[in-house]
Each structure stands twice: as structure tokens, then as C-alpha cells.
Short mmCIF file of C-alpha atoms and ligand atoms in Angstrom, two decimals:
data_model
loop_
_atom_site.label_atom_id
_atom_site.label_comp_id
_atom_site.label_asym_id
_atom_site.label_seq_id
_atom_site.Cartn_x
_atom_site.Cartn_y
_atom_site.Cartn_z
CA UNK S 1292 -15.47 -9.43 28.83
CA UNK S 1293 -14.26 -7.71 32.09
CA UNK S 1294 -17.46 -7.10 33.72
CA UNK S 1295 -21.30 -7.44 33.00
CA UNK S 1296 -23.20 -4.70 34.72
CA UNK S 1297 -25.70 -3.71 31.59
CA UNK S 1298 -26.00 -3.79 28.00
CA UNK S 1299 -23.04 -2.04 27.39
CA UNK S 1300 -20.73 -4.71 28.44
CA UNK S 1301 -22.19 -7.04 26.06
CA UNK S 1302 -20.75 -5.74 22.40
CA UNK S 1303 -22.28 -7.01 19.72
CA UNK S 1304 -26.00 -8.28 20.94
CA UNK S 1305 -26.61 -10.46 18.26
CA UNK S 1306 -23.48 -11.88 18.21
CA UNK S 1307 -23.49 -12.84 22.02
CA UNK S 1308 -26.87 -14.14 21.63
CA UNK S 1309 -25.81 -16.46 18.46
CA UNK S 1310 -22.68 -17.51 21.09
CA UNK S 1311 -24.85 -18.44 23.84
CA UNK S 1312 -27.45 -20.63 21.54
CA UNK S 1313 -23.97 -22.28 20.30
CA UNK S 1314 -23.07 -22.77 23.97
CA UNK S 1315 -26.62 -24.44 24.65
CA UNK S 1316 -26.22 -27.01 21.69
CA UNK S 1317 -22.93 -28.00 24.16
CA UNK S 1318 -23.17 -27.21 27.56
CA UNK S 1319 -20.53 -29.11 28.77
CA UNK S 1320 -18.09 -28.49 26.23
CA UNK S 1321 -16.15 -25.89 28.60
CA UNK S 1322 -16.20 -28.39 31.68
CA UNK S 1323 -12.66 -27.43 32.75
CA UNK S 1324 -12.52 -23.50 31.68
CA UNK S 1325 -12.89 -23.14 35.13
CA UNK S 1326 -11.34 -25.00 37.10
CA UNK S 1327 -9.60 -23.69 40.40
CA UNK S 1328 -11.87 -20.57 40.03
CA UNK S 1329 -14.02 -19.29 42.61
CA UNK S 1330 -17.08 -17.10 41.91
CA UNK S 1331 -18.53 -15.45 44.72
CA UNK S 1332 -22.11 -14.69 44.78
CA UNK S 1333 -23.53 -12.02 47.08
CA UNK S 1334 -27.30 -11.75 47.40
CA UNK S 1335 -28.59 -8.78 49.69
CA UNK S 1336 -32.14 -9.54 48.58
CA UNK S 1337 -34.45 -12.91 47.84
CA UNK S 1338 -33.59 -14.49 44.56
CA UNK S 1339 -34.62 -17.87 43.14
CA UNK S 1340 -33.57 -18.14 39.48
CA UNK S 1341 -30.91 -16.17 39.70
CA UNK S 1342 -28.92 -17.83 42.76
CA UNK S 1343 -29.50 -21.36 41.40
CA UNK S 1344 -29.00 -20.69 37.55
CA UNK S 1345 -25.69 -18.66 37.88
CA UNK S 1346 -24.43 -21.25 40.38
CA UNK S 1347 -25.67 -23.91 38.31
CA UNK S 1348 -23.78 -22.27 35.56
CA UNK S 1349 -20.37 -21.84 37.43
CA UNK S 1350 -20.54 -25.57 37.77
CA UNK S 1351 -21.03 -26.36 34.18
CA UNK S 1352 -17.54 -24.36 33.99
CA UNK S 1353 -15.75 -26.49 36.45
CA UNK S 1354 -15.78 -23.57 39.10
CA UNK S 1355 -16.70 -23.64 42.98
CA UNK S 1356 -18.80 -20.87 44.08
CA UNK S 1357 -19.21 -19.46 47.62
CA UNK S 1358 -22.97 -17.77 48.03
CA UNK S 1359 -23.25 -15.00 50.92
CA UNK S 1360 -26.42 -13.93 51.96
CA UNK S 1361 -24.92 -10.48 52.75
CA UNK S 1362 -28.56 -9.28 54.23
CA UNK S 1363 -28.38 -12.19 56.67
CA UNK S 1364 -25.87 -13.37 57.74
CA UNK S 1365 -22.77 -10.93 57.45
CA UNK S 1366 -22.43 -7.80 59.08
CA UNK S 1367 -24.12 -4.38 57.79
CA UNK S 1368 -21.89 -2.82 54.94
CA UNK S 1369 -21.51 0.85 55.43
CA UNK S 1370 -21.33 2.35 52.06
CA UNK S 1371 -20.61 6.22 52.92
CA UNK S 1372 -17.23 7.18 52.32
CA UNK S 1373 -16.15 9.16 55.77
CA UNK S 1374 -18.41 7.65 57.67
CA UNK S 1375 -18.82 7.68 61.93
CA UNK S 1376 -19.60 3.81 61.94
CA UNK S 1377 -20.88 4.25 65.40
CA UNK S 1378 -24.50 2.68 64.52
CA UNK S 1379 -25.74 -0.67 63.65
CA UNK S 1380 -22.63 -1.06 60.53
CA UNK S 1381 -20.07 -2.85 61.52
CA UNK S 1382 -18.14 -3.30 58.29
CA UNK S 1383 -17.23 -0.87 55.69
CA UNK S 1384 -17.07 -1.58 51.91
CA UNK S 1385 -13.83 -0.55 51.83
CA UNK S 1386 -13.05 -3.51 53.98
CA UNK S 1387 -15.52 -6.41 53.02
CA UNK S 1388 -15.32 -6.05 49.33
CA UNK S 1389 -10.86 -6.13 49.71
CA UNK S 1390 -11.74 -9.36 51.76
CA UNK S 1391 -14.17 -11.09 49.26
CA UNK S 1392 -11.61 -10.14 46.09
CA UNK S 1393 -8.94 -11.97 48.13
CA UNK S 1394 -11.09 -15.10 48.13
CA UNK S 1395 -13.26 -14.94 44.99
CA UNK S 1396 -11.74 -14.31 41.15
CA UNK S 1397 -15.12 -13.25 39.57
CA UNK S 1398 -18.24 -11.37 41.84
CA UNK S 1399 -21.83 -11.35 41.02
CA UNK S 1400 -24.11 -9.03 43.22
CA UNK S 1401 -27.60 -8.52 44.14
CA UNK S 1402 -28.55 -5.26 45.09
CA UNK S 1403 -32.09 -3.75 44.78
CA UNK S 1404 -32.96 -0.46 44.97
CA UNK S 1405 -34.71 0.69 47.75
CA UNK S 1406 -37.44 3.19 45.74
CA UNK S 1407 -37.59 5.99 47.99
CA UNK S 1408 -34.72 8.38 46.55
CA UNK S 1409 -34.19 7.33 42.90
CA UNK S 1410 -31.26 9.85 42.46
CA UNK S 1411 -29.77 7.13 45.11
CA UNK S 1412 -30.83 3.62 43.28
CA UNK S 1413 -30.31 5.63 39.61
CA UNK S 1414 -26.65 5.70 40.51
CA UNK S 1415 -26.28 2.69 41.48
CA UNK S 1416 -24.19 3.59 44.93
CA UNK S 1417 -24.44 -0.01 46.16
CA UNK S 1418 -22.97 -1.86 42.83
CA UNK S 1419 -20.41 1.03 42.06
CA UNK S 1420 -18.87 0.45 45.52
CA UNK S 1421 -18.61 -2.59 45.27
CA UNK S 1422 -16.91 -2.24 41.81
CA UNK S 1423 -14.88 0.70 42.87
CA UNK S 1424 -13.15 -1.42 45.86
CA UNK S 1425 -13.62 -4.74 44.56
CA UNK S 1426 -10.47 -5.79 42.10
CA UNK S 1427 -12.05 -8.80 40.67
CA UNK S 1428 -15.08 -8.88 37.34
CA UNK S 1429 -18.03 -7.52 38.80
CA UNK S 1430 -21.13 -9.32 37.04
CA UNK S 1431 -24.78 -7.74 38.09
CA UNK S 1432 -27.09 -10.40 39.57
CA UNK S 1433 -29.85 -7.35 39.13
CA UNK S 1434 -29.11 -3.64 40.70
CA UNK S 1435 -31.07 -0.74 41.23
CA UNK S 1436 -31.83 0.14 37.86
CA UNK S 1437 -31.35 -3.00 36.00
CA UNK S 1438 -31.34 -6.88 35.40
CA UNK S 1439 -28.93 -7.29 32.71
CA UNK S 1440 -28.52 -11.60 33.21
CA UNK S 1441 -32.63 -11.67 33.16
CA UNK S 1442 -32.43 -9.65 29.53
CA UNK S 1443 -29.97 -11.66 28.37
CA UNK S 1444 -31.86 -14.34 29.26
CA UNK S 1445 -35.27 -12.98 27.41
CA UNK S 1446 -33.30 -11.96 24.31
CA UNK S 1447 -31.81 -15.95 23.72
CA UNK S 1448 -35.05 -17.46 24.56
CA UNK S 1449 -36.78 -14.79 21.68
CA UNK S 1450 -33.48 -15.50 19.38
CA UNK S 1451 -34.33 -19.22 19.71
CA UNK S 1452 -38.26 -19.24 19.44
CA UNK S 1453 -38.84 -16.49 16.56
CA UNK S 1454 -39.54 -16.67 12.77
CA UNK S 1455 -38.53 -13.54 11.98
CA UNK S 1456 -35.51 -11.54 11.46
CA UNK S 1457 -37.49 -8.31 13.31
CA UNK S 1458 -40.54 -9.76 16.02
CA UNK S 1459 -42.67 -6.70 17.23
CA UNK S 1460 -41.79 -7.34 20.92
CA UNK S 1461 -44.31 -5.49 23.31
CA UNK S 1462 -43.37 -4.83 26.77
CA UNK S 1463 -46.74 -3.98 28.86
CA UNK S 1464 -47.17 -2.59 31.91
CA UNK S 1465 -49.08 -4.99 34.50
CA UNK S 1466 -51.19 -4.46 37.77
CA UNK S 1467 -49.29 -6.10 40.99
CA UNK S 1468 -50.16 -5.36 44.91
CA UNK S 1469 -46.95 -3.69 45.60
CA UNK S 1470 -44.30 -1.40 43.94
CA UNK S 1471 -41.81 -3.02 41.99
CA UNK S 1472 -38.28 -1.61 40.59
CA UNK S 1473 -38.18 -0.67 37.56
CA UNK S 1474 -34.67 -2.62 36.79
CA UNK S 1475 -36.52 -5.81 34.89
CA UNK S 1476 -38.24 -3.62 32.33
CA UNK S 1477 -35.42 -0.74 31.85
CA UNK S 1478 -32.97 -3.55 30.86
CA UNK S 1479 -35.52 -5.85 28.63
CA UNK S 1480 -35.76 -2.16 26.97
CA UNK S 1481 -32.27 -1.71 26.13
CA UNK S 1482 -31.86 -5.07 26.03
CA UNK S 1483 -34.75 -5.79 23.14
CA UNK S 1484 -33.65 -2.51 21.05
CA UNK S 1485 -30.18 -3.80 20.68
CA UNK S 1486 -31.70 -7.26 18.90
CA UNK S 1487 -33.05 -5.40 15.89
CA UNK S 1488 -36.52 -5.80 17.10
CA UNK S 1489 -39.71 -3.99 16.50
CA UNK S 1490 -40.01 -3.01 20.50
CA UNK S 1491 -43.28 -1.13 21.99
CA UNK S 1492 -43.55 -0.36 25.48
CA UNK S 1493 -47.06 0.52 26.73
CA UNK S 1494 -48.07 1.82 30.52
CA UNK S 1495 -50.57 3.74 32.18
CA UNK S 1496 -50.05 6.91 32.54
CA UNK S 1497 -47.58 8.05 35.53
CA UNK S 1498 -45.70 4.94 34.93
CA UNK S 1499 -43.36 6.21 32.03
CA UNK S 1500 -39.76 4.39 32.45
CA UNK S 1501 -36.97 6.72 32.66
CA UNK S 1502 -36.37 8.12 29.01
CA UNK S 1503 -32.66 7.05 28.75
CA UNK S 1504 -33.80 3.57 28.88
CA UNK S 1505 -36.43 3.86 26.02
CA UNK S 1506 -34.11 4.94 23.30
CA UNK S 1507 -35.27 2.98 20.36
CA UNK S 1508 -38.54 1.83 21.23
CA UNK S 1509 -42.20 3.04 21.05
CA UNK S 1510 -44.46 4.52 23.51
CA UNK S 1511 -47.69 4.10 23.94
CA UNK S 1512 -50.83 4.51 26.80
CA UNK S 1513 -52.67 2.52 24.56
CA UNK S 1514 -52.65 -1.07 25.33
CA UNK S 1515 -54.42 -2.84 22.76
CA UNK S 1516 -52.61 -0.62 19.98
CA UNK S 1517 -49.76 -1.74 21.16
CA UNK S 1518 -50.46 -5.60 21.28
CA UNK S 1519 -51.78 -5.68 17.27
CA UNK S 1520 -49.88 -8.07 16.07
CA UNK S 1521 -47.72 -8.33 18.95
CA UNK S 1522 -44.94 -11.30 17.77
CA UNK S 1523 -44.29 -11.54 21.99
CA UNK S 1524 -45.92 -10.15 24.88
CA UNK S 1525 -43.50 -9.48 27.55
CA UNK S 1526 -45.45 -9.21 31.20
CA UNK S 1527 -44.40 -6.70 33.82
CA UNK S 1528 -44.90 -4.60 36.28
CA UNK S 1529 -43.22 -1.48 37.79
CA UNK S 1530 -43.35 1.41 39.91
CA UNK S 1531 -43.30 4.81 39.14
CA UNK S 1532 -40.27 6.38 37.74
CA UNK S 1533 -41.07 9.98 37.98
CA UNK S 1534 -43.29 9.87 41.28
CA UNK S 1535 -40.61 7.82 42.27
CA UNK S 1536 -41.61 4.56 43.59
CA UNK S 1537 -44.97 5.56 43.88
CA UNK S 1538 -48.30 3.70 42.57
CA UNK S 1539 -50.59 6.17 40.89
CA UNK S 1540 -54.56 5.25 40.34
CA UNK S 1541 -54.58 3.31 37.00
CA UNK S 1542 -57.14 3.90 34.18
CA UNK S 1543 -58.72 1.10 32.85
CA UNK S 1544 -57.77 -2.55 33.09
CA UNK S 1545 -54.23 -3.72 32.29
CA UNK S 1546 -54.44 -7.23 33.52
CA UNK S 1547 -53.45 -9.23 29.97
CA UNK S 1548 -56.59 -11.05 28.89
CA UNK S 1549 -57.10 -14.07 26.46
CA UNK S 1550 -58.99 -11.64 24.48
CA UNK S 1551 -56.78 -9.31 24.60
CA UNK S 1552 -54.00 -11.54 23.15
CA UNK S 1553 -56.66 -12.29 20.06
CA UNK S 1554 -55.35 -9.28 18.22
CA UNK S 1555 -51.02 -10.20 18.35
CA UNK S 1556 -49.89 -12.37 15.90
CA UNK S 1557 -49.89 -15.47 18.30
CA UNK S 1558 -47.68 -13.75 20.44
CA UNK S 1559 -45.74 -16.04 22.65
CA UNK S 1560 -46.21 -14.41 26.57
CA UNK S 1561 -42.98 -13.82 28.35
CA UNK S 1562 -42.42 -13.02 32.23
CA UNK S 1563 -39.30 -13.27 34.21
CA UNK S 1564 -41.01 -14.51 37.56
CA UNK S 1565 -41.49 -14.83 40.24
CA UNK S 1566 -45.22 -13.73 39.14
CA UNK S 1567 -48.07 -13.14 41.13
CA UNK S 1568 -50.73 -15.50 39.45
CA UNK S 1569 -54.23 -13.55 38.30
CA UNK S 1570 -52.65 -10.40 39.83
CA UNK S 1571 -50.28 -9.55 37.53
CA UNK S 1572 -50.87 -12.00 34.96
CA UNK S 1573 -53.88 -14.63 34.54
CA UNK S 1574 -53.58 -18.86 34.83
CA UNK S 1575 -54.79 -19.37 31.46
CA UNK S 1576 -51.54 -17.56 29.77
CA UNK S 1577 -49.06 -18.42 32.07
CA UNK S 1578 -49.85 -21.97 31.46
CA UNK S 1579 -50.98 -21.79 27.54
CA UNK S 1580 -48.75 -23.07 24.73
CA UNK S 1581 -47.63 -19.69 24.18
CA UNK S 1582 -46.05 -19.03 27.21
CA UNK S 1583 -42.11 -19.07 27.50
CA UNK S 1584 -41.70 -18.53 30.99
CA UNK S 1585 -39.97 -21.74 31.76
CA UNK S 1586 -37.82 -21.02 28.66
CA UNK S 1587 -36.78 -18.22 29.45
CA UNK S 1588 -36.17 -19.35 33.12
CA UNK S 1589 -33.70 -22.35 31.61
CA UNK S 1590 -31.88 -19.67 29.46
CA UNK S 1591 -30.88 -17.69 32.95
CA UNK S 1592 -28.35 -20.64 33.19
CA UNK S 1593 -27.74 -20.09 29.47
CA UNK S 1594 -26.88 -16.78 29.78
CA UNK S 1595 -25.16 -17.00 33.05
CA UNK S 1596 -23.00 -19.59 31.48
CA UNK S 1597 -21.82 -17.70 28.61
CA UNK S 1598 -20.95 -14.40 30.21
CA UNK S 1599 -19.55 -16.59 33.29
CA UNK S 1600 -17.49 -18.02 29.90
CA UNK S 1601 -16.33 -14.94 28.61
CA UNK S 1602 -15.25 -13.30 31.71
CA UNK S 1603 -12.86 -16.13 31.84
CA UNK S 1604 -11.81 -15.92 28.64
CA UNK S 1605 -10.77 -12.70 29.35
CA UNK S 1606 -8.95 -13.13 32.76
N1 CP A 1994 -36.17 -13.44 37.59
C1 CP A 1994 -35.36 -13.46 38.67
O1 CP A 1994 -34.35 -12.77 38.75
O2 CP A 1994 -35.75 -14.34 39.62
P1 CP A 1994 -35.14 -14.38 41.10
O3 CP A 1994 -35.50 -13.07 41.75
O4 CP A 1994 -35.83 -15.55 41.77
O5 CP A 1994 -33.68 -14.55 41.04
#
């Protein structure tokens, strides 16, 4: 593997999946792989899960990682080619991302979009920069338009939990305070059509997810439809896609009820957190015996580990 940015660097889904459960059964069994590696980790938002699991993971490898807080406490990247740096940038990409290859052999970035001009965040300027001018693996710590460690995450901890070859895995739409990116749900998408499964993805309307992302899975403004005989019930929410970044008046009530759940199949609830408790989803499912958020928040090292793994592999 020579970078993870998305789905497509992953090959085979299944197949990676089946790796990383192998890799669980023996975490430690690549204790070395890494030694005298560094993997840099540059985080220009908040992250929780993400900064500790992939770090976590680097160590199970035998690596050291530097983390940079590139928000905080390094200087403003400029990002324009040609530009008059005569503001408040002091560094250009060309610059800081030749610097951090020299020190780092493997990258991971955090970059979200900022969901005012999505032809900006839907081509990813930040990420491609950096892998345009970095020259070391480039792995996605969640970008403008997706979360591809978080899906990778979601599709183990479904691999490992499910009783069937083909679960109907429904991805709902969920009422928060703020607008969200859309990045968590494009990639669960893309990521949940490439496992085989049944996938339905159901939202108000105004909230429809950029079509290239859907390929493969059904749509549907109808909720409860959509949760009969739901195998899992993955949580969410999102801004608008086509009102870009916008949060149009909802119709009904999406918040994911007890009730509500009565017509899936026992569907196990999913969420990648951080989650906004009786906002976006209520007490009584987050901490019911169907819920897999924890799981799913130990696979991030899981996952982290086995494309961490691969890239080196590779190298
Ligand atoms: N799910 C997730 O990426 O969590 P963090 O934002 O805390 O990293």
C-alpha cells in the first residue's frame, strides 16, 4: 500500500478486513516492523480517537511518532501556488511539507473542510498539497470529503459482529446543533458498498450526499422503511451537500428512538463519536447491548495498525 486517502487505496475490501481481524487475534506479532520509522501526524483540527488510536498503533509497530498540532502551534501554511505571502502565512506548503518528509517516513493528516465553498473541500486542496509536495505515504486522518481510517474501522467491527454473509446496513441521517461535514457518512457509503452489504442511506430531504458517493446503495426519505429489518443502524449527521453546508428545516423527527429500532432485526447501533448525547442520538441506545460504539472505537487502532502495516510492507 503506498498511500491511504479513500477506498480506493484499499484493494480488495474483504480481504483487508479478513487481514486486519487476523492482525487483532495478534497485535503484537509485528512489534519490530517498524522500528527506526517515524510517522508524523499532523492534526489541523480537534481529534480524539483518531490522534491516540493511530499513535497507539504506530507503537504496536515499533515506530516513534512526532504529532504537530499544525492549527496551533506552527506557522499558517499558505496553500496557493503564486502566492504574495504578505498576510498572516508565514510558511508555504511547498516548504513545510519538504521539511516534514525529511523528518517523517510515513504522514497522516487531518484536514477538515471548511463548508462554505464545496468545489474547494470536494477537491480536497489541503490533502492534495500536501501529497503533491510531500515525498513520503500520505495516510488520511479524515479530509474534506472523507474519513477513510473511521470506515475502515466500522467495516471490521461489522465483519467481526455479523451473522450474515450480506447485513442490511442503514446509514440514517441524525439531528445535531451545528453543521457537520459530510466526510464520515460519504466514506461509511463507499466504504459499506464495497463489503457486499445490503446498504440504505436515508435523510431528510435537502440533505442528499453527493451522488458519486452513493453508488451502490439505496435511497430513501423514509426513515422507518429504511430501518425494517435493519441488521445495523449506523448514526450520523451531516450538512447539506447541495445547499452546501447549509441546515435546511427538517420534516418530522429523525432523532433514533427505542421504538423506532423495534422494527430492525436487532440491529446493533453504530456511531463514530464524538456524539452529542439526546441530540443526535438518545442515552438509552448509546448505552444498550446493541450498541458498538466502543467497538468500533477499539477497531480505529485496528485499522490504523494494519494500513500503518501495509504501508510498511510496501516501503
Ligand atoms: N471518530 C473520530 O475520528 O474521532 P476524533 O475526531 O476524536 O478523532
Amino acid at each position: 500500500m503506498k498511500q491511504f486517502l479513500s477506498v480506493k487505496d484499499a484493494g480488495d475490501v474483504p480481504s483487508l478486513v479478513q487481514e486486519a481481524l487476523d492482525l487483532k487475534e495478534n497485535i503484537g506479532q509485528y512489534s519490530d516492523l517498524g522500528k527506526g520509522k517515524t510517522l508524523g501526524l499532523l492534526f489541523l483540527n480537534p481529534s480524539l480517537r483518531t490522534r491516540m488510536s493511530t499513535q497507539r498503533a504506530a507503537y504496536n509497530l515499533g515506530m516513534n511518532v512526532i504529532v504537530l498540532n499544525l492549527d496551533k502551534d506552527s506557522w499558517q501554511i499558505e496553500f496557493e501556488d503564486g502566492a504574495v505571502m504578505n498576510s498572516t502565512k508565514s510558511e508555504h506548503i511547498k516548504e513545510a511539507a519538504g521539511v516534514i518528509s525529511q523528518y517523517c517516513d510515513i504522514i497522516g493528516l487531518r484536514s477538515f473542510p471548511g463548508l462554505v465553498d464545496r468545489e474547494k473541500d470536494y477537491t480536497e486542496q489541503i490533502l492534495h498539497s500536501f501529497k503533491k509536495y510531500c515525498s513520503k505515504p500520505l495516510i488520511s486522518l479524515e479530509s474534506g470529503t472523507r474519513h477513510p481510517l473511521q470506515s475502515f474501522a466500522d467495516v471490521i467491527t461489522i465483519a467481526e459482529t455479523s451473522t450474515q454473509a450480506k447485513p442490511k446496513v442503514v446509514l440514517t441521517w441524525a439531528p445535531h446543533i451545528k453543521a457537520l461535514p459530510q466526510a464520515v457518512p460519504n466514506s461509511f457509503a463507499e466504504w459499506a458498498v464495497a463489503t457486499g452489504a445490503e446498504v440504505v442511506i436515508t435523510q431528510p430531504r435537502g440533505y442528499e450526499l453527493a451522488p458519486e458517493f452513493c453508488q451502490g446503495a439505496e435511497i430513501t426519505y423514509d426513515q422507518d422503511a429504511a430501518l425494517a429489518g435493519a441488521d445495523y443502524v449506523y448514526v450520523k449527521n451531516w450538512s447539506a451537500y447541495r445547499e452546501y453546508g447549509a441546515m435546511p428545516q427538517v420534516e418530522g423527527d429523525w432523532l433514533l428512538t427505542s421504538d423506532k429500532m423495534n422494527a430492525t432485526n436487532h440491529a446493533k447501533v453504530m456511531h463514530c463519536l464524538p456524539v452529542r448525547r439526546n441530540v443526535e442520538l438518545i442515552d438509552a441506545l448509546i448505552d444498550g447491548p446493541d450498541s458498538l460504539v466502543q467497538v468500533q472505537a477499539g477497531h480505529r487502532v485496528t485499522a490504523a495498525q494494519t494500513v500503518l502495516k501495509k504501508i510498511l510492507e510496501t516501503a
